[in-house]
XYZ file of C-alpha atoms in Angstrom:
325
model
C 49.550 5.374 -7.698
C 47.522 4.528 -4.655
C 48.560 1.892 -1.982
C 45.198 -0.811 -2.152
C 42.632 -0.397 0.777
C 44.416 2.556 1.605
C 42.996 6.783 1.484
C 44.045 7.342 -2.552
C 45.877 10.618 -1.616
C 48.448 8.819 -0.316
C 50.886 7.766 -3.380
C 53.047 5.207 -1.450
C 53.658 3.999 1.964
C 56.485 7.285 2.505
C 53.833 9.556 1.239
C 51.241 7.716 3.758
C 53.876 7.598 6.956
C 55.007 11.561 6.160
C 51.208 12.567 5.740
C 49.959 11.007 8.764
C 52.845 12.278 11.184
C 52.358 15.728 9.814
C 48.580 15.069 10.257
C 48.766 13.863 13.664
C 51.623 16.698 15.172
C 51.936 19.418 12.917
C 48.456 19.350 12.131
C 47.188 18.607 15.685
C 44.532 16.341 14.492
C 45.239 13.920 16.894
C 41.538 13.237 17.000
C 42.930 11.387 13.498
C 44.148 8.701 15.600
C 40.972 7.226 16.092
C 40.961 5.822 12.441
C 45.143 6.480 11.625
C 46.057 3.702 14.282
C 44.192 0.105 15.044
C 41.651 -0.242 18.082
C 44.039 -2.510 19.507
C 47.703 -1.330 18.595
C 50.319 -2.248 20.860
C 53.075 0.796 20.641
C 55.729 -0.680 22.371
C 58.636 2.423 23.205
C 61.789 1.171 25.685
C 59.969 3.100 28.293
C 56.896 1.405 28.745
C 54.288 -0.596 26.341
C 50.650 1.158 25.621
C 48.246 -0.925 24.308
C 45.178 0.394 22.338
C 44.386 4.144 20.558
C 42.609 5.392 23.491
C 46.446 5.114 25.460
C 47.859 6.493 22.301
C 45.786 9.462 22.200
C 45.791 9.982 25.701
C 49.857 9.960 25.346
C 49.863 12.449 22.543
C 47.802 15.017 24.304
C 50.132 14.769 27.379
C 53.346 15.235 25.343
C 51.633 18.206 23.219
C 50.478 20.020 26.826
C 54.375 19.617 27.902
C 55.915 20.644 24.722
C 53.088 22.938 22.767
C 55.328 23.563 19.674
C 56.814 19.981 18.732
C 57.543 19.204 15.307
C 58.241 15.498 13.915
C 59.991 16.373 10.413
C 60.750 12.870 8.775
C 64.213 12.484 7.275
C 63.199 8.915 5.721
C 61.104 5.795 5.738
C 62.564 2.540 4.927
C 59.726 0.229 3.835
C 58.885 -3.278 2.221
C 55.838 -5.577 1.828
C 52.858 -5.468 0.083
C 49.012 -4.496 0.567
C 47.134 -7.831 -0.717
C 48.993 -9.697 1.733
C 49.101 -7.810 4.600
C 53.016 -7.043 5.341
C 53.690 -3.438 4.943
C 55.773 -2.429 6.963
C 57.987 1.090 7.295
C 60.985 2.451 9.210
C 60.287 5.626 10.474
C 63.519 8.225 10.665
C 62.310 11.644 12.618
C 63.924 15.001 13.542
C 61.726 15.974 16.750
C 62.135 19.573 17.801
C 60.435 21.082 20.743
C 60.540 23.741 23.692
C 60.065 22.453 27.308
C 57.779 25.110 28.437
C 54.833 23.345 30.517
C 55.325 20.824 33.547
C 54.460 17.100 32.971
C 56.413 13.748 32.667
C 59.773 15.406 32.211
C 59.071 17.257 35.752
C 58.820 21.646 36.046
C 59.655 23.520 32.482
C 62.966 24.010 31.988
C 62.414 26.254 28.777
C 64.815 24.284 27.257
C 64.874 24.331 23.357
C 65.479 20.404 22.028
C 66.434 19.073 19.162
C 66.874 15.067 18.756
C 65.971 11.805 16.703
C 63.436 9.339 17.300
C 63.071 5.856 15.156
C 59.446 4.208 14.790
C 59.044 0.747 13.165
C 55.099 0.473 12.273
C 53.103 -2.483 10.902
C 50.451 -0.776 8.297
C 47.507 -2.038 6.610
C 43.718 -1.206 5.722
C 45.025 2.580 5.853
C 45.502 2.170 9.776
C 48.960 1.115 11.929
C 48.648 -1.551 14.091
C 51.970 -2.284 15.463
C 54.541 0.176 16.564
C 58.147 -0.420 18.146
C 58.927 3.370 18.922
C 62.645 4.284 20.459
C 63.128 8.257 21.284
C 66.385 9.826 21.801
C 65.926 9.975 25.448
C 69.434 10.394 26.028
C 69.543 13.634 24.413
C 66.547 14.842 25.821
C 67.454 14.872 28.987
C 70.906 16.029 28.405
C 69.496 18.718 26.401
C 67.470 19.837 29.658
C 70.726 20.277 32.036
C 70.360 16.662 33.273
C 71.905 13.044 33.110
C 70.670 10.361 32.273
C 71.108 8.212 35.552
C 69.703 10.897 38.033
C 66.942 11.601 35.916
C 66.083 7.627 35.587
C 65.815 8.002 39.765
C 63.747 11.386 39.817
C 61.354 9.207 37.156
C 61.071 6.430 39.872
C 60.515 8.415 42.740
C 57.782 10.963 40.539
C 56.198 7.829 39.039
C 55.469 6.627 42.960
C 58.803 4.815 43.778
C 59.795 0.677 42.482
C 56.522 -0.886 43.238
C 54.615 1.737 41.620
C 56.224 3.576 38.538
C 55.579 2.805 34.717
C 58.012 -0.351 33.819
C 60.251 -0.434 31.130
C 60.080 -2.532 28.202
C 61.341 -6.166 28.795
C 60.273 -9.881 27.282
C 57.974 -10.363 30.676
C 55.815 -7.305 29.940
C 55.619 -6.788 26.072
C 52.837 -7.948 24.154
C 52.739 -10.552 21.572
C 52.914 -8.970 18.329
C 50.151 -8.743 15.711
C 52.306 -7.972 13.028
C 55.045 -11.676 12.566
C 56.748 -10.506 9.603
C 60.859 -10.409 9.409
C 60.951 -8.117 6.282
C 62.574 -8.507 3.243
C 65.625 -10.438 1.507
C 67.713 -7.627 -0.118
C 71.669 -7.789 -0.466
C 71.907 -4.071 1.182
C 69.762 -5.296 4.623
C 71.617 -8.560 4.281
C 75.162 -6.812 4.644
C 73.853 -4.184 7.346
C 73.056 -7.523 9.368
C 75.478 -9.291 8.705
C 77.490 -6.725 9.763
C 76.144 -5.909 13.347
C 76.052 -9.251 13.905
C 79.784 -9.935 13.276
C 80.328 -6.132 14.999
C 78.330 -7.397 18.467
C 80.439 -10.984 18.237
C 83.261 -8.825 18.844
C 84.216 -9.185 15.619
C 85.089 -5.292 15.466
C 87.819 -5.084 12.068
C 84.275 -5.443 10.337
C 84.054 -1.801 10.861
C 87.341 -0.750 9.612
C 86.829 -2.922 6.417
C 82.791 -1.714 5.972
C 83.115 1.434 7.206
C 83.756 4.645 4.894
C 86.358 6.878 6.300
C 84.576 10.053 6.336
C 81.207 8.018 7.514
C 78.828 10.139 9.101
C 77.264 8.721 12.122
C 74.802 9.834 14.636
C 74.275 7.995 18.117
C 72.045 7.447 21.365
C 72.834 11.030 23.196
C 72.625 13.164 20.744
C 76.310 12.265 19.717
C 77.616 12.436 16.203
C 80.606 11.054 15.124
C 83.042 10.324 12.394
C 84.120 7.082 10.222
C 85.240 3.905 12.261
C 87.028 5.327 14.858
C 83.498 7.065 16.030
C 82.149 3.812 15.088
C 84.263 1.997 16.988
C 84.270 3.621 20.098
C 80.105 3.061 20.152
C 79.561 0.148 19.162
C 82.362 -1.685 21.650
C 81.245 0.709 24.183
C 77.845 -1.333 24.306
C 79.115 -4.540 23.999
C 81.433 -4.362 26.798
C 78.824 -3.056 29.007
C 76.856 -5.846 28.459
C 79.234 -8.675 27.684
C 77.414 -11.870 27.554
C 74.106 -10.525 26.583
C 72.198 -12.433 23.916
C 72.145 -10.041 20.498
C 69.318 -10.439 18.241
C 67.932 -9.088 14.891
C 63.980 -8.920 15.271
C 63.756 -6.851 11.974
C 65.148 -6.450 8.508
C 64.535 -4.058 5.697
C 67.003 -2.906 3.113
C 66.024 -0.750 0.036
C 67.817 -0.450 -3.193
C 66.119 2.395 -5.393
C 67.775 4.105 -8.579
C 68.082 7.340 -7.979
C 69.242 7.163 -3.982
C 71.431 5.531 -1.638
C 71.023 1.803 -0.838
C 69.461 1.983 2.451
C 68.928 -0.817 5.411
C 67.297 -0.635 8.821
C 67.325 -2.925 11.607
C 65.204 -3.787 14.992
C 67.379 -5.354 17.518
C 67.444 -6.545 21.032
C 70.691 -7.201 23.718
C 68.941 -8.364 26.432
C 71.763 -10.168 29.522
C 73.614 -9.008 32.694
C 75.315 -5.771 33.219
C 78.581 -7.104 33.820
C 81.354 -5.223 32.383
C 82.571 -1.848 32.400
C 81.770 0.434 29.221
C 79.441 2.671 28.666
C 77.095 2.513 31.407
C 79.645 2.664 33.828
C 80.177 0.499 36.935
C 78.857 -3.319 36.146
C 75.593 -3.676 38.210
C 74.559 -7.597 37.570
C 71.115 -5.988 36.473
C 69.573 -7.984 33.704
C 68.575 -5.507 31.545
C 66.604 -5.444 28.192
C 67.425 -3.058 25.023
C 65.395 -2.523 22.497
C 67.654 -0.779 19.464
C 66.763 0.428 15.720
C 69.768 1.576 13.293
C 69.291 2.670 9.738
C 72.138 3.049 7.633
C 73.094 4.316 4.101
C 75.778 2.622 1.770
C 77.720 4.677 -0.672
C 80.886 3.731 -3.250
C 83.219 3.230 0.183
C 81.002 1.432 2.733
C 78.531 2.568 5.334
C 78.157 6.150 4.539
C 75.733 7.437 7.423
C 74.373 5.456 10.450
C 71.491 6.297 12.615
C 71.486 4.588 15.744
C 69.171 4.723 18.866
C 68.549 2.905 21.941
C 66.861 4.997 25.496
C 69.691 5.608 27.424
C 67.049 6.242 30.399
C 65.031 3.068 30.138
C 68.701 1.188 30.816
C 69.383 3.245 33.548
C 65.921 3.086 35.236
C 66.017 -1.266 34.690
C 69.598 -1.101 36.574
C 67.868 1.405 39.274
C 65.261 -0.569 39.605
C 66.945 -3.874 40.191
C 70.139 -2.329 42.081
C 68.616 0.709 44.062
């Protein structure tokens, strides 16, 4: 069955997010962008916002010439809305694989051979997306290159043209109203997931060892993957304490409850405050700093059975260099 005002091959809005990835990067018709993404889409990434197709394109083309044989295999897409009124809306859960073997934003070719997660929450309707919060494992990518996070946040600066001049990172000041106001959708599976961050970043942390299966499979900003609460633990109060006092929000909630699979949630959050405590970015700075975060998660008979989270660990870093020095 096809999605109204949408191309009738695609059956559904997984079969439409899938087809147009695979379009756009596998296919390389990234002149498809013209009509597969709004005139005026704001893509908002932690790294910088990019407003229109023309940016988009111009983007794409750049990463392609640095990393010829990328490949965005989606794992899943977490969805909700409807077409007659205008709120579809999908989570986007993607493998990215590529070999660094041209120079370009990420500096000389390394010839390293990557292998990472990127999350994309996109606004669809009249077969086109117009909004796009986009986080990439940047964390892992540069790890996965010889390199840490921190020191490549202040080659980025100096490349980019030093403070005054380098591409700012996503914060409230410089993001762009969205087009797309929806929240999502009331289900008792997105409910629970947050409900349960919530209580998690209120330091209310035996959540996890009550929600959390024991053999829970979980896979973090860095390219880390960890085990059941302990793992789960260790992450989440990591983040907190880094960032104490920050103010935690939920800007986005989907949950999914389909016979036949898991139920499945994902989130779009934001802990934006002062780094003023020691945890997993290290020595407190006083930077204010901004995070933009997406987590999907899958529920089984025991709890939380797998949990994707990502956040750019080089966006933080590059808001604390830029403020501190």
């Amino acid at each position: 069955m096809a999605i109204p005002g949408f191309d009738p091959r695609w059956k559904d809005v997984p079969d439409y997010i899938h087809g147009i990835t695979e379009d756009i990067w596998e296919e390389r018709n990234i002149h498809g962008l013209e009509h597969y993404y709004a005139d005026d889409i704001i893509v908002r990434s932690p790294a910088s916002v990019v407003q229109g197709n023309k940016g988009v394109i111009a983007a794409t083309l750049a990463t392609l010439a640095e990393w010829p044989d990328r490949e965005l295999p989606g794992e899943d897409v977490i969805w909700c809305g409807n077409a007659e009124d205008g709120t579809l809306f999908s989570s986007h859960r993607l493998i990215c694989t590529a070999t660094h073997t041209h120079p370009g934003a990420y500096g000389a070719p390394t010839g390293a051979k990557l292998r990472y997660r990127i999350l994309a929450d996109c606004a669809i309707r009249d077969n086109q997306v117009y909004d796009e919060w986009l986080v990439r494992d940047q964390g892992a990518v540069v790890r996965q290159m010889g390199l840490d996070p921190l020191a490549f946040a202040r080659d980025q600066i100096a490349r980019e043209g030093g403070k005054e001049n380098c591409v700012q990172p996503l914060t409230p000041t410089n993001d762009k109203p969205p087009h797309y106001r929806g929240f999502g959708n009331t289900t008792e599976t997105g409910s629970h997931y947050a409900d349960m961050t919530r209580r998690i970043m209120g330091a209310e942390v035996s959540v996890i060892n009550k929600h959390y299966d024991r053999a829970a499979q979980l896979e973090y900003p860095g390219g880390v993957s960890s085990i059941g609460p302990k793992g789960a633990g260790e992450f989440w109060i990591g983040l907190r304490a880094s960032f104490p006092n920050a103010e935690f929000k939920i800007d986005h909630m989907v949950g999914n409850e389909e016979e036949g699979r898991p139920n499945r949630a994902a989130l779009r959050w934001s802990l934006h405050g002062k780094h003023e405590g020691w945890g997993t970015f290290g020595t407190p700075s006083q930077a204010d700093v901004y995070i933009l975060g997406i987590s999907h998660a899958e529920f089984g008979p025991r709890g939380l059975h797998r949990e994707y989270v990502l956040f750019d660990e080089v966006a933080i870093w590059k808001q604390i260099v830029l403020q501190k020095g």
